[in-house]
Tab-separated table of C-alpha atoms in Angstrom:
chain	number	residue	atom	x	y	z
A	1	MET	CA	-2.029	105.375	-42.686
A	2	ASP	CA	0.541	108.076	-43.399
A	3	LEU	CA	3.775	107.186	-45.180
A	4	LEU	CA	6.081	107.844	-42.225
A	5	SER	CA	4.088	105.426	-40.066
A	6	THR	CA	4.310	102.862	-42.867
A	7	TYR	CA	8.095	103.307	-42.974
A	8	ILE	CA	8.419	102.799	-39.228
A	9	ILE	CA	6.218	99.704	-39.434
A	10	HIS	CA	8.398	98.419	-42.295
A	11	LEU	CA	11.435	98.630	-39.993
A	12	ALA	CA	9.525	96.851	-37.251
A	13	ASP	CA	8.119	94.126	-39.504
A	14	ASN	CA	11.568	93.176	-40.793
A	15	ALA	CA	12.893	92.757	-37.267
A	16	LEU	CA	9.825	90.895	-35.981
A	17	VAL	CA	9.558	88.408	-38.840
A	18	LEU	CA	13.254	87.520	-38.838
A	19	GLY	CA	13.220	87.391	-35.037
A	20	HIS	CA	10.394	84.863	-35.215
A	21	ARG	CA	12.228	82.820	-37.834
A	22	ASP	CA	15.390	82.784	-35.705
A	23	SER	CA	13.393	81.748	-32.649
A	24	GLU	CA	12.293	78.609	-34.493
A	25	TRP	CA	15.854	77.312	-34.001
A	26	THR	CA	15.567	77.460	-30.205
A	27	GLY	CA	16.231	73.950	-28.970
A	28	HIS	CA	17.265	72.805	-32.452
A	29	GLY	CA	20.639	74.510	-32.967
A	30	PRO	CA	23.666	72.416	-33.990
A	31	ILE	CA	25.379	72.965	-30.630
A	32	LEU	CA	24.145	74.471	-27.369
A	33	GLU	CA	26.276	77.626	-27.542
A	34	GLN	CA	25.042	78.530	-31.022
A	35	ASP	CA	21.472	77.613	-30.125
A	36	ILE	CA	21.643	80.199	-27.342
A	37	ALA	CA	23.414	82.746	-29.555
A	38	LEU	CA	20.737	82.632	-32.242
A	39	SER	CA	17.976	82.721	-29.624
A	40	ASN	CA	19.541	85.885	-28.214
A	41	ILE	CA	19.683	87.424	-31.687
A	42	ALA	CA	15.978	86.606	-32.042
A	43	LEU	CA	15.296	88.439	-28.776
A	44	ASP	CA	17.326	91.436	-29.963
A	45	LEU	CA	15.278	91.625	-33.152
A	46	VAL	CA	11.951	91.315	-31.353
A	47	GLY	CA	13.078	94.081	-28.996
A	48	GLN	CA	13.933	96.319	-31.947
A	49	ALA	CA	10.567	95.520	-33.500
A	50	ARG	CA	8.756	96.457	-30.301
A	51	ASN	CA	10.514	99.816	-30.105
A	52	PHE	CA	9.513	100.667	-33.666
A	53	TYR	CA	5.950	99.402	-33.154
A	54	LEU	CA	5.636	101.562	-30.035
A	55	LEU	CA	6.736	104.577	-32.045
A	56	ALA	CA	4.342	103.770	-34.893
A	57	ALA	CA	1.443	103.185	-32.488
A	58	SER	CA	2.095	106.494	-30.754
A	59	ARG	CA	2.115	108.314	-34.066
A	60	LEU	CA	-1.043	106.603	-35.314
A	61	ASN	CA	-2.863	107.446	-32.082
A	62	GLU	CA	-1.922	111.104	-32.531
A	63	LEU	CA	-3.204	111.078	-36.104
A	64	THR	CA	-6.483	109.338	-35.215
A	65	PRO	CA	-7.818	110.829	-31.979
A	66	GLY	CA	-10.048	108.459	-30.069
A	67	HIS	CA	-8.159	105.373	-31.210
A	68	HIS	CA	-5.865	103.396	-28.927
A	69	ILE	CA	-3.502	101.312	-31.019
A	70	THR	CA	-0.812	99.320	-29.213
A	71	GLU	CA	2.352	97.579	-30.358
A	72	ASP	CA	0.524	94.259	-29.892
A	73	ASP	CA	-2.202	95.371	-32.304
A	74	LEU	CA	0.418	96.063	-34.972
A	75	ALA	CA	2.223	92.777	-34.426
A	76	TYR	CA	-0.709	90.425	-33.930
A	77	LEU	CA	-3.820	91.913	-35.498
A	78	ARG	CA	-2.706	92.748	-39.032
A	79	ASP	CA	-3.159	90.380	-41.960
A	80	VAL	CA	-0.485	89.244	-44.405
A	81	ASN	CA	-1.061	92.006	-46.955
A	82	GLU	CA	-0.632	94.637	-44.243
A	83	PHE	CA	2.910	93.541	-43.388
A	84	ARG	CA	5.732	95.462	-45.053
A	85	ASN	CA	8.759	93.243	-44.412
A	86	PHE	CA	11.239	92.034	-47.007
A	87	ILE	CA	10.552	88.714	-48.703
A	88	LEU	CA	14.076	87.694	-47.624
A	89	VAL	CA	13.342	87.595	-43.902
A	90	GLU	CA	10.216	85.475	-44.197
A	91	GLN	CA	11.932	82.653	-46.087
A	92	LEU	CA	11.960	79.244	-44.409
A	93	ASN	CA	14.963	78.465	-42.227
A	94	GLY	CA	16.079	75.495	-44.295
A	95	ASP	CA	19.382	74.129	-43.052
A	96	TRP	CA	21.918	75.961	-40.871
A	97	ALA	CA	23.732	77.376	-43.907
A	98	LYS	CA	20.594	79.035	-45.269
A	99	THR	CA	19.701	80.488	-41.877
A	100	ILE	CA	23.223	81.847	-41.434
A	101	LEU	CA	23.358	83.412	-44.891
A	102	ARG	CA	19.921	84.993	-44.513
A	103	GLN	CA	21.052	86.470	-41.203
A	104	PHE	CA	24.304	87.764	-42.695
A	105	TYR	CA	22.559	89.382	-45.650
A	106	PHE	CA	19.955	91.116	-43.511
A	107	SER	CA	22.209	92.081	-40.608
A	108	THR	CA	24.718	93.654	-42.981
A	109	TYR	CA	21.893	95.656	-44.547
A	110	GLN	CA	20.433	96.570	-41.172
A	111	PHE	CA	23.809	97.715	-39.802
A	112	LEU	CA	24.325	100.046	-42.766
A	113	LEU	CA	20.759	101.320	-42.480
A	114	TYR	CA	20.938	102.072	-38.769
A	115	ASN	CA	24.170	103.987	-39.314
A	116	GLN	CA	22.335	106.234	-41.747
A	117	LEU	CA	19.248	106.558	-39.552
A	118	LEU	CA	21.372	108.042	-36.783
A	119	GLN	CA	20.956	111.242	-38.835
A	120	SER	CA	17.154	110.979	-39.005
A	121	ASN	CA	15.323	114.200	-38.161
A	122	ILE	CA	12.856	112.093	-36.175
A	123	PRO	CA	14.605	111.877	-32.771
A	124	GLU	CA	12.889	108.610	-31.851
A	125	ILE	CA	14.065	106.871	-35.049
A	126	ALA	CA	17.620	108.065	-34.415
A	127	ALA	CA	17.479	106.906	-30.784
A	128	ILE	CA	16.151	103.429	-31.641
A	129	SER	CA	18.815	103.115	-34.346
A	130	GLU	CA	21.556	104.127	-31.920
A	131	LYS	CA	20.506	101.446	-29.456
A	132	SER	CA	19.893	98.793	-32.104
A	133	ILE	CA	23.165	99.272	-33.946
A	134	LYS	CA	25.073	97.928	-30.943
A	135	GLU	CA	23.127	94.685	-31.176
A	136	THR	CA	23.303	94.548	-34.959
A	137	ARG	CA	27.090	94.900	-34.905
A	138	TYR	CA	27.214	91.607	-32.997
A	139	HIS	CA	24.715	89.988	-35.388
A	140	VAL	CA	27.003	90.829	-38.323
A	141	LYS	CA	30.075	89.525	-36.499
A	142	TRP	CA	28.393	86.284	-35.456
A	143	SER	CA	26.909	85.491	-38.863
A	144	SER	CA	30.140	86.496	-40.644
A	145	GLU	CA	32.122	83.973	-38.620
A	146	TRP	CA	29.703	81.253	-39.612
A	147	VAL	CA	29.794	82.222	-43.287
A	148	LEU	CA	33.584	81.829	-43.155
A	149	ARG	CA	33.396	78.567	-41.247
A	150	LEU	CA	30.899	77.008	-43.636
A	151	GLY	CA	32.136	78.504	-46.901
A	152	ASP	CA	35.768	77.591	-46.332
A	153	GLY	CA	35.050	74.447	-44.354
A	154	THR	CA	34.320	70.972	-45.610
A	155	GLU	CA	33.174	70.016	-49.078
A	156	GLU	CA	29.655	69.507	-47.745
A	157	SER	CA	29.491	72.799	-45.833
A	158	HIS	CA	30.719	74.677	-48.911
A	159	ALA	CA	28.092	72.974	-51.063
A	160	ARG	CA	25.369	73.895	-48.588
A	161	MET	CA	26.459	77.530	-48.655
A	162	MET	CA	26.343	77.477	-52.442
A	163	ASP	CA	22.793	76.097	-52.277
A	164	ALA	CA	21.853	78.812	-49.772
A	165	MET	CA	23.224	81.508	-52.087
A	166	LYS	CA	21.164	80.157	-54.957
A	167	THR	CA	17.991	79.949	-52.863
A	168	LEU	CA	18.233	83.450	-51.388
A	169	HIS	CA	19.555	85.281	-54.439
A	170	PRO	CA	16.133	86.217	-55.910
A	171	TRP	CA	15.251	88.195	-52.783
A	172	ILE	CA	18.346	90.411	-52.566
A	173	SER	CA	17.223	93.023	-55.088
A	174	GLU	CA	14.217	94.039	-53.002
A	175	LEU	CA	16.545	95.357	-50.290
A	176	PHE	CA	17.521	98.234	-52.561
A	177	LEU	CA	14.305	98.941	-54.475
A	178	PRO	CA	12.595	101.993	-52.937
A	179	ALA	CA	8.909	101.846	-52.096
A	180	ASP	CA	6.626	104.885	-52.241
A	181	PHE	CA	6.887	105.508	-48.515
A	182	GLU	CA	10.702	105.502	-48.699
A	183	TYR	CA	10.734	108.317	-51.251
A	184	GLU	CA	8.587	110.350	-48.880
A	185	VAL	CA	10.668	109.760	-45.754
A	186	ALA	CA	13.906	110.357	-47.637
A	187	ALA	CA	12.625	113.681	-48.949
A	188	SER	CA	11.567	114.741	-45.452
A	189	GLY	CA	14.861	113.705	-43.837
A	190	ALA	CA	13.252	111.040	-41.658
A	191	GLY	CA	14.877	108.161	-43.526
A	192	ILE	CA	16.920	107.310	-46.601
A	193	LEU	CA	16.514	105.675	-49.972
A	194	PRO	CA	17.796	102.085	-49.631
A	195	GLU	CA	19.668	102.246	-52.939
A	196	LEU	CA	22.234	104.419	-51.138
A	197	LEU	CA	23.291	101.317	-49.206
A	198	LYS	CA	23.696	99.089	-52.231
A	199	ASP	CA	27.378	99.594	-53.074
A	200	ASP	CA	28.523	99.277	-49.461
A	201	TRP	CA	26.395	96.182	-48.959
A	202	TYR	CA	27.815	94.396	-51.994
A	203	TYR	CA	31.338	95.435	-51.053
A	204	LYS	CA	31.063	94.043	-47.520
A	205	VAL	CA	29.356	90.837	-48.631
A	206	ASN	CA	31.809	90.137	-51.446
A	207	LYS	CA	34.811	90.936	-49.265
A	208	LEU	CA	33.731	88.209	-46.852
A	209	PHE	CA	32.786	85.815	-49.656
A	210	GLU	CA	36.271	86.116	-51.099
A	211	THR	CA	37.782	84.927	-47.819
A	212	ALA	CA	35.104	82.248	-47.484
A	213	THR	CA	35.938	80.917	-50.996
A	214	LEU	CA	32.430	81.716	-52.212
A	215	PRO	CA	31.634	83.330	-55.583
A	216	ARG	CA	31.074	87.076	-55.735
A	217	LEU	CA	27.577	88.481	-55.955
A	218	THR	CA	26.787	90.820	-58.820
A	219	SER	CA	23.975	93.326	-58.620
A	220	GLU	CA	21.277	93.196	-61.248
A	221	LYS	CA	21.223	96.305	-63.426
A	222	LYS	CA	17.529	95.818	-64.118
A	223	PRO	CA	16.120	93.916	-61.151
A	224	MET	CA	13.031	91.852	-61.783
A	225	GLN	CA	9.731	93.223	-60.550
A	226	PHE	CA	8.481	90.294	-58.558
A	227	LEU	CA	6.830	89.942	-55.185
A	228	SER	CA	7.401	93.001	-53.031
A	229	GLY	CA	6.946	92.627	-49.315
A	230	LYS	CA	7.187	96.395	-48.922
A	231	LYS	CA	4.004	96.621	-50.989
A	232	GLY	CA	2.307	93.865	-49.000
A	233	VAL	CA	2.758	91.172	-51.664
A	234	HIS	CA	4.491	88.253	-49.953
A	235	SER	CA	5.574	84.695	-50.542
A	236	GLU	CA	3.390	81.872	-49.279
A	237	HIS	CA	5.610	81.472	-46.221
A	238	LEU	CA	4.490	84.594	-44.356
A	239	GLY	CA	0.890	83.463	-44.002
A	240	PHE	CA	1.934	80.272	-42.218
A	241	LEU	CA	4.354	82.208	-40.011
A	242	LEU	CA	1.662	84.693	-38.956
A	243	ALA	CA	-0.880	81.935	-38.360
A	244	GLU	CA	1.466	80.454	-35.772
A	245	MET	CA	2.720	83.720	-34.304
A	246	GLN	CA	-0.696	85.391	-34.004
A	247	PHE	CA	-2.773	82.378	-32.939
A	248	LEU	CA	-2.992	83.030	-29.204
A	249	GLN	CA	-3.859	86.724	-29.521
A	250	ARG	CA	-6.530	86.058	-32.137
A	251	ALA	CA	-7.988	83.049	-30.305
A	252	TYR	CA	-8.092	84.869	-26.955
A	253	PRO	CA	-8.241	88.609	-27.731
A	254	GLY	CA	-6.705	90.760	-25.022
A	255	ALA	CA	-5.579	87.794	-22.946
A	256	ASN	CA	-3.029	88.541	-20.215
A	257	TRP	CA	-0.707	86.288	-18.282
């Protein structure tokens, strides 16, 4: 697989995996309105994933004449080590605070990324980013309001946010560590190096944390080299997620409604 296709699949995998995680709250949200809101965010993310998978499948079919790869093949017929999503998005939902903070971290990153990808020299990447950024702007707004509500809320809600920060902190660094395929796409003008987003991301997160009475995040000067989802090395959680998500397609290949 060429590096540009891998980059496009990376964008799709992030959206699909977090979309699936968010969908697990459907019917379990704290109140009906927020249950529906998070379900809609899940649908937005799955839609973004499908657009990127369609683009990747089209490119792969051009590169391998005679093959017919579909977006469903990329979503449902790859194994854990073939997924290129961040470790952050595959983490268990935990309580509402952890889900909200995970969403805020990723949506803030995704919003900054899509803004940059508007300048991609691959027209399809720019077009998908232009459409997706409208949805992602709402995702940032929605999750930001909840970070404020929980961080500067009751003693218990503040404590839960502090626990969420501690749990998710190890997975932040990966957002800004370039993988091999990102160097390639940045050099070609198709994408960017994620480290270019780092300062803006920390600024936006810490600005909200200050209002939410949460401690500032500090970036690690020498981030640890741990699991890297972009290299296909994931936490134990992704395997269980894929087993559930891919079951029907693998049990009944090619099944249609």
